[in-house]
PDB file of C-alpha atoms in Angstrom:
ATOM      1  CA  UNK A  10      78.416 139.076  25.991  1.00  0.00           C
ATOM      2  CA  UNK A  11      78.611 139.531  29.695  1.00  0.00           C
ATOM      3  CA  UNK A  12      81.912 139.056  29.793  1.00  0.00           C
ATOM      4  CA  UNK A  13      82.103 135.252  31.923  1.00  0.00           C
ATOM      5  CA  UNK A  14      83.387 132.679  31.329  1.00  0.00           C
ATOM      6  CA  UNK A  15      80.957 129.543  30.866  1.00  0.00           C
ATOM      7  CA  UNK A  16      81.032 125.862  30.342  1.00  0.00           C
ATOM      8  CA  UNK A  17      79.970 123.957  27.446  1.00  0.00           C
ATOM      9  CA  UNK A  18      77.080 122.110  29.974  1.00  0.00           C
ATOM     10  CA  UNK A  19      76.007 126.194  30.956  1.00  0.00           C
ATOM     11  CA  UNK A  20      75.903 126.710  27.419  1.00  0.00           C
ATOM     12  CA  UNK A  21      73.734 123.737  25.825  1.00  0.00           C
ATOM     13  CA  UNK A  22      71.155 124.170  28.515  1.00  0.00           C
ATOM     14  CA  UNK A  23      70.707 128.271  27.678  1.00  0.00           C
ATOM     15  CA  UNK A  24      70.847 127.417  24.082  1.00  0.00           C
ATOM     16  CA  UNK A  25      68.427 124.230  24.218  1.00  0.00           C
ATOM     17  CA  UNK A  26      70.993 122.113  22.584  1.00  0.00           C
ATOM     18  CA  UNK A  27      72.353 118.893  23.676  1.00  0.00           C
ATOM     19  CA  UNK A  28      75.707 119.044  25.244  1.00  0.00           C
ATOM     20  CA  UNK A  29      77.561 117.163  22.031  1.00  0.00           C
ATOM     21  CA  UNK A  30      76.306 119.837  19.807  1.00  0.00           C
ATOM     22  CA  UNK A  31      77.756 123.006  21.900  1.00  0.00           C
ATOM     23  CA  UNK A  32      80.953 121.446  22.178  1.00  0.00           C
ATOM     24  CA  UNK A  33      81.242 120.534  18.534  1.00  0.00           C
ATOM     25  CA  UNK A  34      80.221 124.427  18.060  1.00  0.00           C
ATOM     26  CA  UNK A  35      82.636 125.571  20.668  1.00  0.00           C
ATOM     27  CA  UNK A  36      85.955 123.263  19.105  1.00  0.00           C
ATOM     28  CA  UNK A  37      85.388 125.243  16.023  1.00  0.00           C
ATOM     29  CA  UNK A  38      84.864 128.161  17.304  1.00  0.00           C
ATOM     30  CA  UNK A  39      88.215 128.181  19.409  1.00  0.00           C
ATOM     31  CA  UNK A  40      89.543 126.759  16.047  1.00  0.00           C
ATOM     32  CA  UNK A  41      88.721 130.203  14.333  1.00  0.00           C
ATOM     33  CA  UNK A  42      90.148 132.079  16.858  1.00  0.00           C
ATOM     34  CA  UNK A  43      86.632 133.238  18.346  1.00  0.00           C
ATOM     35  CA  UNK A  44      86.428 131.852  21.718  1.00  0.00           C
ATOM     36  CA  UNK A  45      89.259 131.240  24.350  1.00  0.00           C
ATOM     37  CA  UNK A  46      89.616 128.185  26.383  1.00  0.00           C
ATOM     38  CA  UNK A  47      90.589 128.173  30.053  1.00  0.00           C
ATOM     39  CA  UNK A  48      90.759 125.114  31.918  1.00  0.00           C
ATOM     40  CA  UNK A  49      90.820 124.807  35.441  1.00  0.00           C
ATOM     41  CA  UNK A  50      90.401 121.950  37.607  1.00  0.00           C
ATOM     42  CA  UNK A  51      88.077 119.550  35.549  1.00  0.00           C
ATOM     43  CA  UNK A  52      86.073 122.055  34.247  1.00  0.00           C
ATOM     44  CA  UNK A  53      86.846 124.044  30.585  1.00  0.00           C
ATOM     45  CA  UNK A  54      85.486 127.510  30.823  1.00  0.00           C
ATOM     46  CA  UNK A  55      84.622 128.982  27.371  1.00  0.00           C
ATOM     47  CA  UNK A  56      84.711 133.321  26.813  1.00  0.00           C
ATOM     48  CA  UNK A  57      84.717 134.891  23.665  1.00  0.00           C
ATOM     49  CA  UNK A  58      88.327 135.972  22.160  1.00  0.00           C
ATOM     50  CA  UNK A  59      88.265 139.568  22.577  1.00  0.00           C
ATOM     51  CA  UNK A  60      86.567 142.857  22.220  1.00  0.00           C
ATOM     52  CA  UNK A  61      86.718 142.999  18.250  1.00  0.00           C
ATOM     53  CA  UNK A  62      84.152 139.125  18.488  1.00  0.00           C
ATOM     54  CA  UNK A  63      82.045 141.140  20.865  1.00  0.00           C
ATOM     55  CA  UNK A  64      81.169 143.766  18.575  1.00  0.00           C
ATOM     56  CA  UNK A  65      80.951 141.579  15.730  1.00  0.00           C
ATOM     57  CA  UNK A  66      78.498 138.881  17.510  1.00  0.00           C
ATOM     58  CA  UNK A  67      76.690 142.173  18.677  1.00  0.00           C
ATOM     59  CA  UNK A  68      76.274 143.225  15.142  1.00  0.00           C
ATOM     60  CA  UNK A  69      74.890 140.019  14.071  1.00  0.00           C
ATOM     61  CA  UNK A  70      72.687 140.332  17.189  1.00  0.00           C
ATOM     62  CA  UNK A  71      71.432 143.082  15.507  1.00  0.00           C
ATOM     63  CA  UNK A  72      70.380 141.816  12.563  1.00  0.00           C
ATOM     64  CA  UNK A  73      68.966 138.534  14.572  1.00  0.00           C
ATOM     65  CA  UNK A  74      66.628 140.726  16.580  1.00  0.00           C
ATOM     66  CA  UNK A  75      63.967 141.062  13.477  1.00  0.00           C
ATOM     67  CA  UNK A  76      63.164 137.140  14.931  1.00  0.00           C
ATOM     68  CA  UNK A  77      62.958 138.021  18.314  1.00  0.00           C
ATOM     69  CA  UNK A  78      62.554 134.773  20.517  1.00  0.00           C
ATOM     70  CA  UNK A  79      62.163 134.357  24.250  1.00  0.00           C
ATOM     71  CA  UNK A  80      65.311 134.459  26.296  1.00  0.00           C
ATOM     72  CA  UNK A  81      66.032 132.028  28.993  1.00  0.00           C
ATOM     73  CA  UNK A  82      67.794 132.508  31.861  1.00  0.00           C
ATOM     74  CA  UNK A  83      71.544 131.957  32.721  1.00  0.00           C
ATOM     75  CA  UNK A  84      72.418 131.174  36.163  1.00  0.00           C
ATOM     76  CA  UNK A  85      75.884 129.997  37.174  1.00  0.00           C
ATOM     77  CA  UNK A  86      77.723 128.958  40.142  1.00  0.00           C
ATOM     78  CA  UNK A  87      76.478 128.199  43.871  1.00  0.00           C
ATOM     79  CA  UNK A  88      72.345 129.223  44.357  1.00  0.00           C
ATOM     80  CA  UNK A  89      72.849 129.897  47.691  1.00  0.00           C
ATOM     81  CA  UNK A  90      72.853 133.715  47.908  1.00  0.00           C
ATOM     82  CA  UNK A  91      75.379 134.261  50.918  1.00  0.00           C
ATOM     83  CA  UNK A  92      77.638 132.064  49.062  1.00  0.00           C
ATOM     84  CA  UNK A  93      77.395 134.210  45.744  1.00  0.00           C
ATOM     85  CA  UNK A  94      77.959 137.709  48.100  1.00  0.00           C
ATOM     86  CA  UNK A  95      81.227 136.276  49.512  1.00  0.00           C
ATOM     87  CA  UNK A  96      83.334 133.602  50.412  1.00  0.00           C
ATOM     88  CA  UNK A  97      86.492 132.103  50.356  1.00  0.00           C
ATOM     89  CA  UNK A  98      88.269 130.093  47.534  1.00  0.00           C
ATOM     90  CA  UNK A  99      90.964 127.776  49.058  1.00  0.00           C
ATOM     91  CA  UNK A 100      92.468 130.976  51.077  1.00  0.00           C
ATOM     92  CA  UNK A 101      91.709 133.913  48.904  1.00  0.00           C
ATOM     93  CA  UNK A 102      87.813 136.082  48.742  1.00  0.00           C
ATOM     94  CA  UNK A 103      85.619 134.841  46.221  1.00  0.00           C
ATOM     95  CA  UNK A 104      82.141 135.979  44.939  1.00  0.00           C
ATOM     96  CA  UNK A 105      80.667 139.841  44.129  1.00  0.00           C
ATOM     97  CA  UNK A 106      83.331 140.730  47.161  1.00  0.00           C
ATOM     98  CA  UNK A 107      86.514 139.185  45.588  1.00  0.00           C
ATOM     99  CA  UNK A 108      85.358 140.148  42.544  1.00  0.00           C
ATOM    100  CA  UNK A 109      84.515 143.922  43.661  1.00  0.00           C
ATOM    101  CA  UNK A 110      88.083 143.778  45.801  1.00  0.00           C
ATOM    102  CA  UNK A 111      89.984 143.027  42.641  1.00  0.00           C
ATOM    103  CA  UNK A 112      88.309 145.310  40.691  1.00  0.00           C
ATOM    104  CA  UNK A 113      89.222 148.080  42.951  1.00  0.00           C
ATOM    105  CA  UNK A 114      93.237 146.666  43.487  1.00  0.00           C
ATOM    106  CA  UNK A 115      93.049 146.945  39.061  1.00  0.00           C
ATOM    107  CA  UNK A 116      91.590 150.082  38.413  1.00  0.00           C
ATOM    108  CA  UNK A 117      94.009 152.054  41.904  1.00  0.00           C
ATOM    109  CA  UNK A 118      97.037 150.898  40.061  1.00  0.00           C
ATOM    110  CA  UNK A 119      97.741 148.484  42.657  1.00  0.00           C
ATOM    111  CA  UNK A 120      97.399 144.990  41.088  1.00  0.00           C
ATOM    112  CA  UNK A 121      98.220 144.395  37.336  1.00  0.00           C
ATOM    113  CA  UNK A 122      96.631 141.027  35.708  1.00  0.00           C
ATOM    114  CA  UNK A 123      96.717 139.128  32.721  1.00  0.00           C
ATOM    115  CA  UNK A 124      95.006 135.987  31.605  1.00  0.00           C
ATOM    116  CA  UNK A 125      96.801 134.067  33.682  1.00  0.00           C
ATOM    117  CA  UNK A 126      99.502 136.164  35.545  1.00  0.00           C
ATOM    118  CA  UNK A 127      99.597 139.371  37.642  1.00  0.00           C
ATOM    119  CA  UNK A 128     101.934 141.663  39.834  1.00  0.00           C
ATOM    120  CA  UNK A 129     101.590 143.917  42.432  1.00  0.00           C
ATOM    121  CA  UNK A 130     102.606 147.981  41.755  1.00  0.00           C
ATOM    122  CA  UNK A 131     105.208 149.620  43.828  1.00  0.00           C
ATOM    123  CA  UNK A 132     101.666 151.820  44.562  1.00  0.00           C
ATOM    124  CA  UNK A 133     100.376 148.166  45.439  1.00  0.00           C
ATOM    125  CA  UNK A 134     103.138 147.226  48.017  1.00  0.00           C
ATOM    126  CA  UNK A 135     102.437 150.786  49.883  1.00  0.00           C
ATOM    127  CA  UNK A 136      98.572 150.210  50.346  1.00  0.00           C
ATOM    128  CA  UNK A 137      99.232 146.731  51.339  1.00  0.00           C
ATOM    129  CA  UNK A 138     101.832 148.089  54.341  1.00  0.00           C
ATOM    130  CA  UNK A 139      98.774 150.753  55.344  1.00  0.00           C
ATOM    131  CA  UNK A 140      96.303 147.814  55.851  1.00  0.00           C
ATOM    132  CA  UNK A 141      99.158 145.893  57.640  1.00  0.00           C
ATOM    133  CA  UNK A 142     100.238 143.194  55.482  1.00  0.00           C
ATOM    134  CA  UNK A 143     103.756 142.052  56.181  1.00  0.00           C
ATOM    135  CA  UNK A 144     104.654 142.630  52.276  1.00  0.00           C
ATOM    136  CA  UNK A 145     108.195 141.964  53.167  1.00  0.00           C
ATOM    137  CA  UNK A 146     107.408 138.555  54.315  1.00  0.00           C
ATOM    138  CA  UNK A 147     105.677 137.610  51.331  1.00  0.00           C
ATOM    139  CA  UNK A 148     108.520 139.110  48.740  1.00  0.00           C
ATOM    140  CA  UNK A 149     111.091 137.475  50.941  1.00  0.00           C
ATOM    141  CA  UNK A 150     109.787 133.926  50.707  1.00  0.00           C
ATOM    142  CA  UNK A 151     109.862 134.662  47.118  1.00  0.00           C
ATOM    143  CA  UNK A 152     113.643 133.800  46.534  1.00  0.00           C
ATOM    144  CA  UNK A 153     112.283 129.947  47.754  1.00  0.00           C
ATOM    145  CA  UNK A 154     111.625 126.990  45.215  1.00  0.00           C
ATOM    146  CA  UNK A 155     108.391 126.029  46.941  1.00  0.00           C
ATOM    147  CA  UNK A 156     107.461 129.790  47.215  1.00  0.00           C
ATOM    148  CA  UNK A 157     104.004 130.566  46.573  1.00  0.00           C
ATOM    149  CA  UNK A 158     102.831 132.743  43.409  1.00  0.00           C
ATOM    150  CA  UNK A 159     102.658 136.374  44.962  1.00  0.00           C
ATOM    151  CA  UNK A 160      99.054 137.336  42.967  1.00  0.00           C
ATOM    152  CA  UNK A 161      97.533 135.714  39.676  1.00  0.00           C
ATOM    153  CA  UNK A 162      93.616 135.516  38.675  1.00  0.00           C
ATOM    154  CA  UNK A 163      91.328 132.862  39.575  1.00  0.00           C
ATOM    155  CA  UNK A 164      88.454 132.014  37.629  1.00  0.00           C
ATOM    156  CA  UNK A 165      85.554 133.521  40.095  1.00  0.00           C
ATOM    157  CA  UNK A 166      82.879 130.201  39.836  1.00  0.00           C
ATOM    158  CA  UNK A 167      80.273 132.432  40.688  1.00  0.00           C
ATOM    159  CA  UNK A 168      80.530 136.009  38.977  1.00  0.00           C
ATOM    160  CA  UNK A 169      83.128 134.020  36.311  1.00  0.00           C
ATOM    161  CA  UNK A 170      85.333 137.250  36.363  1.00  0.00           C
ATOM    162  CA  UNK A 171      88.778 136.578  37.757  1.00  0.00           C
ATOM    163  CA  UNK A 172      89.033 137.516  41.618  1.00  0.00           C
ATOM    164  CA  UNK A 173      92.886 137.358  43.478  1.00  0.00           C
ATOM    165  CA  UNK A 174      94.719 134.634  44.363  1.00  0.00           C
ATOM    166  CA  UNK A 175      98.214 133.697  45.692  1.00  0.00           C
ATOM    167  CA  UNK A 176     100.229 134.839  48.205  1.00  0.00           C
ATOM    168  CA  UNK A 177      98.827 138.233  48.042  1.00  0.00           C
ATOM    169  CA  UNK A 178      95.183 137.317  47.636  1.00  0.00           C
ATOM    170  CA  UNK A 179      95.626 134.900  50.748  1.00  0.00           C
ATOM    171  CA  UNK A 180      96.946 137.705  52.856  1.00  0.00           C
ATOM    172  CA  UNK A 181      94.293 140.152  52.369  1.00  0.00           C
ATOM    173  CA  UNK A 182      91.817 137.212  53.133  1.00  0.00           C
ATOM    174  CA  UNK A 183      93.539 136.497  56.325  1.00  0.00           C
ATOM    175  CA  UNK A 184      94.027 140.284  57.519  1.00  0.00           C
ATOM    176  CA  UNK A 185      89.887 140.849  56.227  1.00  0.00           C
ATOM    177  CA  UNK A 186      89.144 138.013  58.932  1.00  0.00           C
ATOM    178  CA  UNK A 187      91.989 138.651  61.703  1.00  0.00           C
ATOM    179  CA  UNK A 188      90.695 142.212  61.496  1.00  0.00           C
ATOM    180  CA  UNK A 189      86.839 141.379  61.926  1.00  0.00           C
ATOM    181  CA  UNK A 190      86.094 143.260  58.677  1.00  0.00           C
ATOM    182  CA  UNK A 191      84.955 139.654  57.471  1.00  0.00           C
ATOM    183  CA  UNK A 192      83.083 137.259  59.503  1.00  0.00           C
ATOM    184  CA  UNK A 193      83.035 133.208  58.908  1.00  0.00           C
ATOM    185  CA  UNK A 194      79.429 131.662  58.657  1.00  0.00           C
ATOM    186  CA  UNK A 195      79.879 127.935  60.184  1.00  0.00           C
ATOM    187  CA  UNK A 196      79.001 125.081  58.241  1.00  0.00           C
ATOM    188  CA  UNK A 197      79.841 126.808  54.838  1.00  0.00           C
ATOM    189  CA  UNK A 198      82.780 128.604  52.965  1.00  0.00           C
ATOM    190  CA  UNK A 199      80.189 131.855  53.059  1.00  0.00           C
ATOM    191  CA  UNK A 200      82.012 135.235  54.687  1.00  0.00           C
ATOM    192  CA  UNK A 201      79.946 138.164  55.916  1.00  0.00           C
ATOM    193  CA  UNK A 202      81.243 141.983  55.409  1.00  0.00           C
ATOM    194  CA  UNK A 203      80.925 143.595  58.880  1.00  0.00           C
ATOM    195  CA  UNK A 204      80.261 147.175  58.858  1.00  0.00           C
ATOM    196  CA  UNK A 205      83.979 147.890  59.926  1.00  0.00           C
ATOM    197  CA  UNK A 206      85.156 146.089  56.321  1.00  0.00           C
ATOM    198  CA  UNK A 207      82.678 147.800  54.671  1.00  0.00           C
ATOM    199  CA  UNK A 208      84.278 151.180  55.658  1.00  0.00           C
ATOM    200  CA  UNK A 209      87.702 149.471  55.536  1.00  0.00           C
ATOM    201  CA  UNK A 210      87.163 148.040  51.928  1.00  0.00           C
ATOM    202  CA  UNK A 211      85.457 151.379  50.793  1.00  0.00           C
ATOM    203  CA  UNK A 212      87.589 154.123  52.124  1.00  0.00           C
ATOM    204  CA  UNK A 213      90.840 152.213  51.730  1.00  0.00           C
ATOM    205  CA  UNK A 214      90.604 149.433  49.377  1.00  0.00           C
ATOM    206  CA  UNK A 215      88.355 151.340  47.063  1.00  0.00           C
ATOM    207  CA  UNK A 216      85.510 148.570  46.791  1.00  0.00           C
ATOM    208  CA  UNK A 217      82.011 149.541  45.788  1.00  0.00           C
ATOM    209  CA  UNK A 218      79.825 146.936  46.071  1.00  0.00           C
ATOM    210  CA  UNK A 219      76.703 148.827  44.921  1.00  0.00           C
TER     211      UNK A 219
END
């Protein structure tokens, strides 16, 4: 009801059913038409179909809550916290800050997305010029067979809300840490917001991270 995406493991252990029984559950339910499948990598990630299931499960929620029963906890992704703040994925910002970037690119006008596309605005291609990004570059390489996908979604593993990837997504990654508004921490794919890319990111990017 949150929104993520989850797996059918994530699922049987905040239901307290065994893993055979949620997927069984979940087959029919993609069957109907309820839930959507996504897979990437080895994993299947399980949401439900759209807005008109939410209200629908809600209502039955309703109706469920004469029974109440305790609720246990969901926790996904990485438990280390810095990890779940920010970080990279392959090239591109991950966690509550790739999350909170793309967010902010969506709701400017600047990035469109789909479930498993996306393009940058003509509004897009201006802001990423301000920041410096050599937009050109990246639309030039473009008319290349091995050229890279300029911006699509990636399943966030943490926050399970799609964060950006591709070309695009890799350059603002690589400006963010050329720029020292992100900083590495060594040993680990964790990235630090420095005060500088916390202005930078709010007054430019749009970001709230509140």
């Amino acid at each position: 009801m949150d929104g993520r995406a989850l797996t059918a493991s994530e699922l049987a252990r905040v239901a307290g059913v065994t893993p055979q029984t949620t997927s069984g559950h979940l087959a029919r339910l993609a069957a109907a038409g309820l839930v959507s499948v996504k897979r990437q990598g080895r994993h299947r990630y399980h949401r439900l179909a759209s807005p008109a299931v939410a209200q629908m499960i809600e209502s039955i929620m309703q109706v469920a809550a004469t029974a109440e029963r305790p609720c246990r906890t969901l926790t996904v992704g990485p438990s280390d916290a810095a990890l779940r703040a920010a970080r990279t994925c392959y090239d591109h910002l991950a966690g509550r800050l790739g999350v909170a970037l793309t967010d902010a690119l969506v709701a400017g006008g600047h990035v469109e997305l789909s479930a498993d596309a996306g393009l940058v605005t003509d509004g897009g291609l201006i802001l990423l010029r301000r920041i410096g990004i050599d937009i050109d570059a990246l639309m030039a390489d473009r008319g290349k067979r091995s050229a890279r996908v300029l911006c699509r979604p990636c399943l966030d593993w943490s926050e399970r809300r799609p964060h950006l990837a591709g070309a695009v997504g890799a350059a603002l990654c690589a400006r963010s840490l050329a720029e020292g508004w992100i900083r590495r921490t060594d040993g680990t794919r964790a990235v630090t917001l420095t005060p500088k890319g916390e202005r930078i990111f709010r007054e430019r990017l749009g970001v709230r991270l509140d």
